[in-house]
Amino acid sequence: MKGSGMRFTVAIDGPAAAGKGTISRAVAAHFGFGHLDTGLLYRAVGAKGGDPAAAAAGLEPADLERGDLRSAEAGQAASRVAALPEVRAALVEFQRRFARREGGAVLDGRDIGTVICPEAEVKLFVTASDEERARRRWLELAAKGGVQSEAEVLADLRERDRRDREREAAPLRPAPDALLLDTTELTIDAAVAKAIKAIELRQAQGRE
Ligand code: DC
C-alpha cells in the first residue's frame, strides 16, 4: 500500500473533546499519513474577526499558528462561523485536496465523512459521554492555566455540540457507513488500537 501514488483517506468525526485529535495524530504517525485538524480552520476564521466569509476565503497558513486558537472562546467563535454556508464553502477545496494527498491523509472534524470526503476509505465517528468529554477537556485546559470549572466546560461543550448538530449546513452526524467508536471507557491506547485495526482491515480489503 505504501509507495508513490498511494491515496487513502481516513475521516474522523465526532463531538468536541471525544478524542478525535488524539486518535488522528496517533493514526497518522502509525501509518505515516498527513493529518489535518479541520477544527483549526474554523477556529482561525473565528479568531480573525471581521467578515467571516472573507476571513475564510483569505485564510493563510500563518492564521493557523496563532497561540489562542485552542481556548474555549475560540471554540465557541469557531462553532458560530462554522454555521455559515459561505464559510464552509470557502474551506471545502483545501480540505479535499489535503484528503487526496499522496501517502494518505487523516482529517478530523464534524462533516468529513458526510460532506468533505464521503468517499473516504475509512470513516470513524468518535464519541464519549458528555461528562467524560468535559472532564478530559477541563484537564487539558487546566494544564494550560485555564480558569473554567468542570461544570462550565461541560456547559460550553453542550452548547457547542447543540449548535454543531442543529445547524443546516453540514451538521454534525455520523455518515451511514461510519464505524462508531465510543471512547468513554477506553484508554487512549485502546481507542487508537481500534482505529488502527479498522484501517488495517480496509487496507487488506483493498489488496484483495
Ligand atoms: O474540533 P474543534 O473543537 O476544534 O472545532 C471547533 C468548531 O469548529 C466546532 O465546534 C465546529 C466547527 N467545525 C466544523 O463545523 N466542521 C469541522 N469539520 C470542524 C470543526
PDB file of C-alpha atoms and ligand atoms in Angstrom:
ATOM      1  CA  MET A   1       0.000   0.000   0.000  1.00  0.00           C
ATOM      2  CA  LYS A   2       2.911   2.328   0.682  1.00  0.00           C
ATOM      3  CA  GLY A   3       4.823   3.996  -2.136  1.00  0.00           C
ATOM      4  CA  SER A   4       4.158   6.654  -4.726  1.00  0.00           C
ATOM      5  CA  GLY A   5       0.622   7.250  -5.844  1.00  0.00           C
ATOM      6  CA  MET A   6      -0.980   5.830  -2.709  1.00  0.00           C
ATOM      7  CA  ARG A   7      -4.168   7.703  -1.824  1.00  0.00           C
ATOM      8  CA  PHE A   8      -6.011   6.714   1.333  1.00  0.00           C
ATOM      9  CA  THR A   9      -8.337   8.937   3.351  1.00  0.00           C
ATOM     10  CA  VAL A  10      -9.368   8.429   6.957  1.00  0.00           C
ATOM     11  CA  ALA A  11     -12.313  10.621   8.043  1.00  0.00           C
ATOM     12  CA  ILE A  12     -12.697  11.084  11.805  1.00  0.00           C
ATOM     13  CA  ASP A  13     -15.766  12.970  13.023  1.00  0.00           C
ATOM     14  CA  GLY A  14     -17.493  13.461  16.346  1.00  0.00           C
ATOM     15  CA  PRO A  15     -18.448  15.989  19.025  1.00  0.00           C
ATOM     16  CA  ALA A  16     -15.966  18.226  20.839  1.00  0.00           C
ATOM     17  CA  ALA A  17     -13.331  16.582  23.068  1.00  0.00           C
ATOM     18  CA  ALA A  18     -14.322  12.996  22.230  1.00  0.00           C
ATOM     19  CA  GLY A  19     -10.723  12.080  21.424  1.00  0.00           C
ATOM     20  CA  LYS A  20     -10.667  12.773  17.667  1.00  0.00           C
ATOM     21  CA  GLY A  21      -7.454  14.790  17.780  1.00  0.00           C
ATOM     22  CA  THR A  22      -5.534  12.294  19.884  1.00  0.00           C
ATOM     23  CA  ILE A  23      -6.665   9.346  17.757  1.00  0.00           C
ATOM     24  CA  SER A  24      -5.994  11.207  14.497  1.00  0.00           C
ATOM     25  CA  ARG A  25      -2.454  12.162  15.462  1.00  0.00           C
ATOM     26  CA  ALA A  26      -1.633   8.625  16.613  1.00  0.00           C
ATOM     27  CA  VAL A  27      -3.122   7.036  13.491  1.00  0.00           C
ATOM     28  CA  ALA A  28      -1.287   9.491  11.206  1.00  0.00           C
ATOM     29  CA  ALA A  29       2.007   8.760  12.968  1.00  0.00           C
ATOM     30  CA  HIS A  30       1.428   4.990  12.825  1.00  0.00           C
ATOM     31  CA  PHE A  31       0.708   4.866   9.085  1.00  0.00           C
ATOM     32  CA  GLY A  32       2.848   7.823   8.027  1.00  0.00           C
ATOM     33  CA  PHE A  33      -0.254   9.718   6.814  1.00  0.00           C
ATOM     34  CA  GLY A  34      -0.652  13.500   6.833  1.00  0.00           C
ATOM     35  CA  HIS A  35      -3.051  14.906   9.433  1.00  0.00           C
ATOM     36  CA  LEU A  36      -5.383  17.885   9.120  1.00  0.00           C
ATOM     37  CA  ASP A  37      -7.247  19.155  12.190  1.00  0.00           C
ATOM     38  CA  THR A  38     -10.096  20.861  10.337  1.00  0.00           C
ATOM     39  CA  GLY A  39     -11.454  22.450  13.537  1.00  0.00           C
ATOM     40  CA  LEU A  40      -8.370  24.639  13.460  1.00  0.00           C
ATOM     41  CA  LEU A  41      -9.544  26.155  10.146  1.00  0.00           C
ATOM     42  CA  TYR A  42     -12.845  27.248  11.700  1.00  0.00           C
ATOM     43  CA  ARG A  43     -11.078  28.414  14.858  1.00  0.00           C
ATOM     44  CA  ALA A  44      -8.748  30.559  12.739  1.00  0.00           C
ATOM     45  CA  VAL A  45     -11.680  32.062  10.822  1.00  0.00           C
ATOM     46  CA  GLY A  46     -13.487  32.882  14.065  1.00  0.00           C
ATOM     47  CA  ALA A  47     -10.353  34.402  15.593  1.00  0.00           C
ATOM     48  CA  LYS A  48      -9.654  36.645  12.596  1.00  0.00           C
ATOM     49  CA  GLY A  49     -12.773  38.669  13.212  1.00  0.00           C
ATOM     50  CA  GLY A  50     -14.394  40.895  10.606  1.00  0.00           C
ATOM     51  CA  ASP A  51     -16.494  39.313   7.867  1.00  0.00           C
ATOM     52  CA  PRO A  52     -16.259  35.515   8.394  1.00  0.00           C
ATOM     53  CA  ALA A  53     -16.744  34.649   4.704  1.00  0.00           C
ATOM     54  CA  ALA A  54     -13.904  36.996   3.713  1.00  0.00           C
ATOM     55  CA  ALA A  55     -11.750  35.616   6.525  1.00  0.00           C
ATOM     56  CA  ALA A  56     -12.346  32.058   5.277  1.00  0.00           C
ATOM     57  CA  ALA A  57     -11.632  32.969   1.656  1.00  0.00           C
ATOM     58  CA  GLY A  58      -8.387  34.692   2.639  1.00  0.00           C
ATOM     59  CA  LEU A  59      -7.190  32.160   5.200  1.00  0.00           C
ATOM     60  CA  GLU A  60      -3.386  31.794   5.222  1.00  0.00           C
ATOM     61  CA  PRO A  61      -1.068  29.260   6.892  1.00  0.00           C
ATOM     62  CA  ALA A  62       0.083  31.898   9.402  1.00  0.00           C
ATOM     63  CA  ASP A  63      -3.531  32.261  10.608  1.00  0.00           C
ATOM     64  CA  LEU A  64      -3.371  28.653  11.849  1.00  0.00           C
ATOM     65  CA  GLU A  65      -0.361  29.381  14.035  1.00  0.00           C
ATOM     66  CA  ARG A  66      -1.979  31.864  16.413  1.00  0.00           C
ATOM     67  CA  GLY A  67      -1.442  30.851  20.022  1.00  0.00           C
ATOM     68  CA  ASP A  68      -5.023  31.472  21.161  1.00  0.00           C
ATOM     69  CA  LEU A  69      -6.886  29.061  18.872  1.00  0.00           C
ATOM     70  CA  ARG A  70      -7.357  26.274  21.448  1.00  0.00           C
ATOM     71  CA  SER A  71      -9.254  28.357  24.017  1.00  0.00           C
ATOM     72  CA  ALA A  72     -12.919  27.810  24.879  1.00  0.00           C
ATOM     73  CA  GLU A  73     -13.773  31.253  23.433  1.00  0.00           C
ATOM     74  CA  ALA A  74     -12.078  30.359  20.139  1.00  0.00           C
ATOM     75  CA  GLY A  75     -14.090  27.118  20.115  1.00  0.00           C
ATOM     76  CA  GLN A  76     -17.380  28.979  20.503  1.00  0.00           C
ATOM     77  CA  ALA A  77     -16.415  31.547  17.856  1.00  0.00           C
ATOM     78  CA  ALA A  78     -15.463  28.669  15.518  1.00  0.00           C
ATOM     79  CA  SER A  79     -18.779  26.919  16.079  1.00  0.00           C
ATOM     80  CA  ARG A  80     -20.647  30.147  15.236  1.00  0.00           C
ATOM     81  CA  VAL A  81     -18.795  30.926  11.979  1.00  0.00           C
ATOM     82  CA  ALA A  82     -18.970  27.208  11.057  1.00  0.00           C
ATOM     83  CA  ALA A  83     -22.760  27.504  10.748  1.00  0.00           C
ATOM     84  CA  LEU A  84     -22.336  29.913   7.800  1.00  0.00           C
ATOM     85  CA  PRO A  85     -22.548  28.112   4.419  1.00  0.00           C
ATOM     86  CA  GLU A  86     -20.209  30.659   2.745  1.00  0.00           C
ATOM     87  CA  VAL A  87     -17.532  29.972   5.327  1.00  0.00           C
ATOM     88  CA  ARG A  88     -17.818  26.193   4.857  1.00  0.00           C
ATOM     89  CA  ALA A  89     -17.821  26.506   1.067  1.00  0.00           C
ATOM     90  CA  ALA A  90     -14.584  28.520   1.108  1.00  0.00           C
ATOM     91  CA  LEU A  91     -12.810  25.733   3.027  1.00  0.00           C
ATOM     92  CA  VAL A  92     -14.016  22.687   1.060  1.00  0.00           C
ATOM     93  CA  GLU A  93     -11.429  22.612  -1.694  1.00  0.00           C
ATOM     94  CA  PHE A  94      -8.427  22.901   0.610  1.00  0.00           C
ATOM     95  CA  GLN A  95      -9.707  20.004   2.730  1.00  0.00           C
ATOM     96  CA  ARG A  96     -10.450  17.785  -0.287  1.00  0.00           C
ATOM     97  CA  ARG A  97      -7.024  18.418  -1.766  1.00  0.00           C
ATOM     98  CA  PHE A  98      -5.419  17.505   1.544  1.00  0.00           C
ATOM     99  CA  ALA A  99      -7.539  14.335   1.734  1.00  0.00           C
ATOM    100  CA  ARG A 100      -6.240  13.038  -1.596  1.00  0.00           C
ATOM    101  CA  ARG A 101      -2.599  13.914  -0.977  1.00  0.00           C
ATOM    102  CA  GLU A 102      -0.087  11.258  -1.821  1.00  0.00           C
ATOM    103  CA  GLY A 103       0.849   8.965   1.033  1.00  0.00           C
ATOM    104  CA  GLY A 104      -2.519   9.033   2.808  1.00  0.00           C
ATOM    105  CA  ALA A 105      -4.379  11.531   4.982  1.00  0.00           C
ATOM    106  CA  VAL A 106      -6.334  11.704   8.213  1.00  0.00           C
ATOM    107  CA  LEU A 107      -8.833  14.554   8.582  1.00  0.00           C
ATOM    108  CA  ASP A 108     -10.752  15.140  11.785  1.00  0.00           C
ATOM    109  CA  GLY A 109     -13.777  17.368  12.167  1.00  0.00           C
ATOM    110  CA  ARG A 110     -17.580  17.249  12.069  1.00  0.00           C
ATOM    111  CA  ASP A 111     -18.512  16.713   8.401  1.00  0.00           C
ATOM    112  CA  ILE A 112     -15.520  14.896   6.921  1.00  0.00           C
ATOM    113  CA  GLY A 113     -17.288  11.574   6.318  1.00  0.00           C
ATOM    114  CA  THR A 114     -20.603  13.165   5.321  1.00  0.00           C
ATOM    115  CA  VAL A 115     -19.680  16.183   3.171  1.00  0.00           C
ATOM    116  CA  ILE A 116     -15.944  16.683   2.623  1.00  0.00           C
ATOM    117  CA  CYS A 117     -14.916  13.079   1.885  1.00  0.00           C
ATOM    118  CA  PRO A 118     -17.956  10.814   1.501  1.00  0.00           C
ATOM    119  CA  GLU A 119     -15.624   8.529  -0.472  1.00  0.00           C
ATOM    120  CA  ALA A 120     -13.100   8.187   2.368  1.00  0.00           C
ATOM    121  CA  GLU A 121     -11.719   4.652   2.656  1.00  0.00           C
ATOM    122  CA  VAL A 122     -12.307   4.634   6.424  1.00  0.00           C
ATOM    123  CA  LYS A 123     -14.833   6.682   8.422  1.00  0.00           C
ATOM    124  CA  LEU A 124     -14.878   6.777  12.190  1.00  0.00           C
ATOM    125  CA  PHE A 125     -17.385   8.564  14.404  1.00  0.00           C
ATOM    126  CA  VAL A 126     -15.763   9.079  17.793  1.00  0.00           C
ATOM    127  CA  THR A 127     -17.966   9.773  20.814  1.00  0.00           C
ATOM    128  CA  ALA A 128     -17.793   9.733  24.613  1.00  0.00           C
ATOM    129  CA  SER A 129     -20.265  10.681  27.338  1.00  0.00           C
ATOM    130  CA  ASP A 130     -20.740  14.419  27.925  1.00  0.00           C
ATOM    131  CA  GLU A 131     -19.263  14.145  31.412  1.00  0.00           C
ATOM    132  CA  GLU A 132     -16.167  12.273  30.266  1.00  0.00           C
ATOM    133  CA  ARG A 133     -15.572  14.728  27.438  1.00  0.00           C
ATOM    134  CA  ALA A 134     -15.904  17.657  29.843  1.00  0.00           C
ATOM    135  CA  ARG A 135     -13.504  16.019  32.294  1.00  0.00           C
ATOM    136  CA  ARG A 136     -10.880  15.480  29.586  1.00  0.00           C
ATOM    137  CA  ARG A 137     -11.210  18.969  28.137  1.00  0.00           C
ATOM    138  CA  TRP A 138     -11.116  20.506  31.620  1.00  0.00           C
ATOM    139  CA  LEU A 139      -7.863  18.645  32.419  1.00  0.00           C
ATOM    140  CA  GLU A 140      -6.402  19.806  29.113  1.00  0.00           C
ATOM    141  CA  LEU A 141      -7.387  23.452  29.669  1.00  0.00           C
ATOM    142  CA  ALA A 142      -6.345  23.403  33.341  1.00  0.00           C
ATOM    143  CA  ALA A 143      -2.871  22.202  32.326  1.00  0.00           C
ATOM    144  CA  LYS A 144      -2.613  25.359  30.227  1.00  0.00           C
ATOM    145  CA  GLY A 145      -3.755  27.571  33.072  1.00  0.00           C
ATOM    146  CA  GLY A 146      -7.453  27.572  32.159  1.00  0.00           C
ATOM    147  CA  VAL A 147      -9.837  29.199  34.629  1.00  0.00           C
ATOM    148  CA  GLN A 148     -13.150  27.446  33.824  1.00  0.00           C
ATOM    149  CA  SER A 149     -14.656  24.939  36.251  1.00  0.00           C
ATOM    150  CA  GLU A 150     -15.529  21.444  35.029  1.00  0.00           C
ATOM    151  CA  ALA A 151     -19.226  22.392  35.074  1.00  0.00           C
ATOM    152  CA  GLU A 152     -18.518  25.428  32.912  1.00  0.00           C
ATOM    153  CA  VAL A 153     -16.558  23.317  30.454  1.00  0.00           C
ATOM    154  CA  LEU A 154     -19.475  20.847  30.304  1.00  0.00           C
ATOM    155  CA  ALA A 155     -21.983  23.626  29.594  1.00  0.00           C
ATOM    156  CA  ASP A 156     -19.658  25.051  26.955  1.00  0.00           C
ATOM    157  CA  LEU A 157     -19.266  21.706  25.172  1.00  0.00           C
ATOM    158  CA  ARG A 158     -23.002  21.045  25.242  1.00  0.00           C
ATOM    159  CA  GLU A 159     -23.790  24.453  23.777  1.00  0.00           C
ATOM    160  CA  ARG A 160     -21.239  23.975  21.003  1.00  0.00           C
ATOM    161  CA  ASP A 161     -22.403  20.424  20.196  1.00  0.00           C
ATOM    162  CA  ARG A 162     -26.028  21.511  20.040  1.00  0.00           C
ATOM    163  CA  ARG A 163     -25.141  24.313  17.605  1.00  0.00           C
ATOM    164  CA  ASP A 164     -22.974  21.956  15.522  1.00  0.00           C
ATOM    165  CA  ARG A 165     -25.721  19.298  15.400  1.00  0.00           C
ATOM    166  CA  GLU A 166     -28.668  21.583  14.730  1.00  0.00           C
ATOM    167  CA  ARG A 167     -27.227  23.820  12.018  1.00  0.00           C
ATOM    168  CA  GLU A 168     -28.492  23.427   8.453  1.00  0.00           C
ATOM    169  CA  ALA A 169     -25.084  23.446   6.776  1.00  0.00           C
ATOM    170  CA  ALA A 170     -23.191  20.163   7.164  1.00  0.00           C
ATOM    171  CA  PRO A 171     -24.462  19.329  10.668  1.00  0.00           C
ATOM    172  CA  LEU A 172     -22.523  17.019  12.961  1.00  0.00           C
ATOM    173  CA  ARG A 173     -23.763  13.476  12.381  1.00  0.00           C
ATOM    174  CA  PRO A 174     -22.255  10.082  11.605  1.00  0.00           C
ATOM    175  CA  ALA A 175     -22.003   9.008   7.969  1.00  0.00           C
ATOM    176  CA  PRO A 176     -24.264   5.976   7.387  1.00  0.00           C
ATOM    177  CA  ASP A 177     -21.210   3.752   6.907  1.00  0.00           C
ATOM    178  CA  ALA A 178     -19.092   5.202   9.732  1.00  0.00           C
ATOM    179  CA  LEU A 179     -17.713   2.931  12.427  1.00  0.00           C
ATOM    180  CA  LEU A 180     -18.855   4.200  15.840  1.00  0.00           C
ATOM    181  CA  LEU A 181     -16.096   4.391  18.419  1.00  0.00           C
ATOM    182  CA  ASP A 182     -17.267   5.234  21.948  1.00  0.00           C
ATOM    183  CA  THR A 183     -14.170   6.136  23.960  1.00  0.00           C
ATOM    184  CA  THR A 184     -15.913   6.736  27.317  1.00  0.00           C
ATOM    185  CA  GLU A 185     -14.487   3.590  28.872  1.00  0.00           C
ATOM    186  CA  LEU A 186     -11.394   3.254  26.696  1.00  0.00           C
ATOM    187  CA  THR A 187      -7.815   4.233  27.397  1.00  0.00           C
ATOM    188  CA  ILE A 188      -6.119   6.271  24.673  1.00  0.00           C
ATOM    189  CA  ASP A 189      -4.096   3.216  23.647  1.00  0.00           C
ATOM    190  CA  ALA A 190      -7.208   1.036  23.363  1.00  0.00           C
ATOM    191  CA  ALA A 191      -9.069   3.649  21.276  1.00  0.00           C
ATOM    192  CA  VAL A 192      -6.067   4.106  18.985  1.00  0.00           C
ATOM    193  CA  ALA A 193      -5.701   0.327  18.611  1.00  0.00           C
ATOM    194  CA  LYS A 194      -9.334   0.056  17.463  1.00  0.00           C
ATOM    195  CA  ALA A 195      -8.845   2.809  14.901  1.00  0.00           C
ATOM    196  CA  ILE A 196      -5.649   1.186  13.590  1.00  0.00           C
ATOM    197  CA  LYS A 197      -7.412  -2.177  13.328  1.00  0.00           C
ATOM    198  CA  ALA A 198     -10.248  -0.649  11.257  1.00  0.00           C
ATOM    199  CA  ILE A 199      -7.736   0.916   8.870  1.00  0.00           C
ATOM    200  CA  GLU A 200      -5.690  -2.264   8.520  1.00  0.00           C
ATOM    201  CA  LEU A 201      -8.864  -4.203   7.720  1.00  0.00           C
ATOM    202  CA  ARG A 202      -9.752  -1.745   4.980  1.00  0.00           C
ATOM    203  CA  GLN A 203      -6.217  -1.805   3.578  1.00  0.00           C
ATOM    204  CA  ALA A 204      -6.345  -5.607   3.451  1.00  0.00           C
ATOM    205  CA  GLN A 205      -9.636  -5.415   1.528  1.00  0.00           C
ATOM    206  CA  GLY A 206      -8.025  -3.019  -0.933  1.00  0.00           C
ATOM    207  CA  ARG A 207      -5.317  -5.558  -1.676  1.00  0.00           C
ATOM    208  CA  GLU A 208      -7.733  -8.420  -2.351  1.00  0.00           C
TER     209      GLU A 208
HETATM  210  O1   DC B   1     -12.772  20.283  16.503  1.00  0.00           O
HETATM  211  P1   DC B   1     -12.842  21.652  17.176  1.00  0.00           P
HETATM  212  O2   DC B   1     -13.429  21.592  18.541  1.00  0.00           O
HETATM  213  O3   DC B   1     -11.512  22.354  17.146  1.00  0.00           O
HETATM  214  O4   DC B   1     -13.845  22.513  16.251  1.00  0.00           O
HETATM  215  C1   DC B   1     -14.225  23.829  16.587  1.00  0.00           C
HETATM  216  C2   DC B   1     -15.557  24.151  15.940  1.00  0.00           C
HETATM  217  O5   DC B   1     -15.404  24.218  14.522  1.00  0.00           O
HETATM  218  C3   DC B   1     -16.653  23.128  16.202  1.00  0.00           C
HETATM  219  O6   DC B   1     -17.418  23.441  17.340  1.00  0.00           O
HETATM  220  C4   DC B   1     -17.483  23.180  14.931  1.00  0.00           C
HETATM  221  C5   DC B   1     -16.545  23.661  13.862  1.00  0.00           C
HETATM  222  N1   DC B   1     -16.119  22.608  12.941  1.00  0.00           N
HETATM  223  C6   DC B   1     -16.966  22.296  11.901  1.00  0.00           C
HETATM  224  O7   DC B   1     -18.054  22.842  11.811  1.00  0.00           O
HETATM  225  N2   DC B   1     -16.588  21.397  10.958  1.00  0.00           N
HETATM  226  C7   DC B   1     -15.409  20.761  11.050  1.00  0.00           C
HETATM  227  N3   DC B   1     -15.064  19.884  10.108  1.00  0.00           N
HETATM  228  C8   DC B   1     -14.543  21.037  12.132  1.00  0.00           C
HETATM  229  C9   DC B   1     -14.933  21.963  13.079  1.00  0.00           C
END
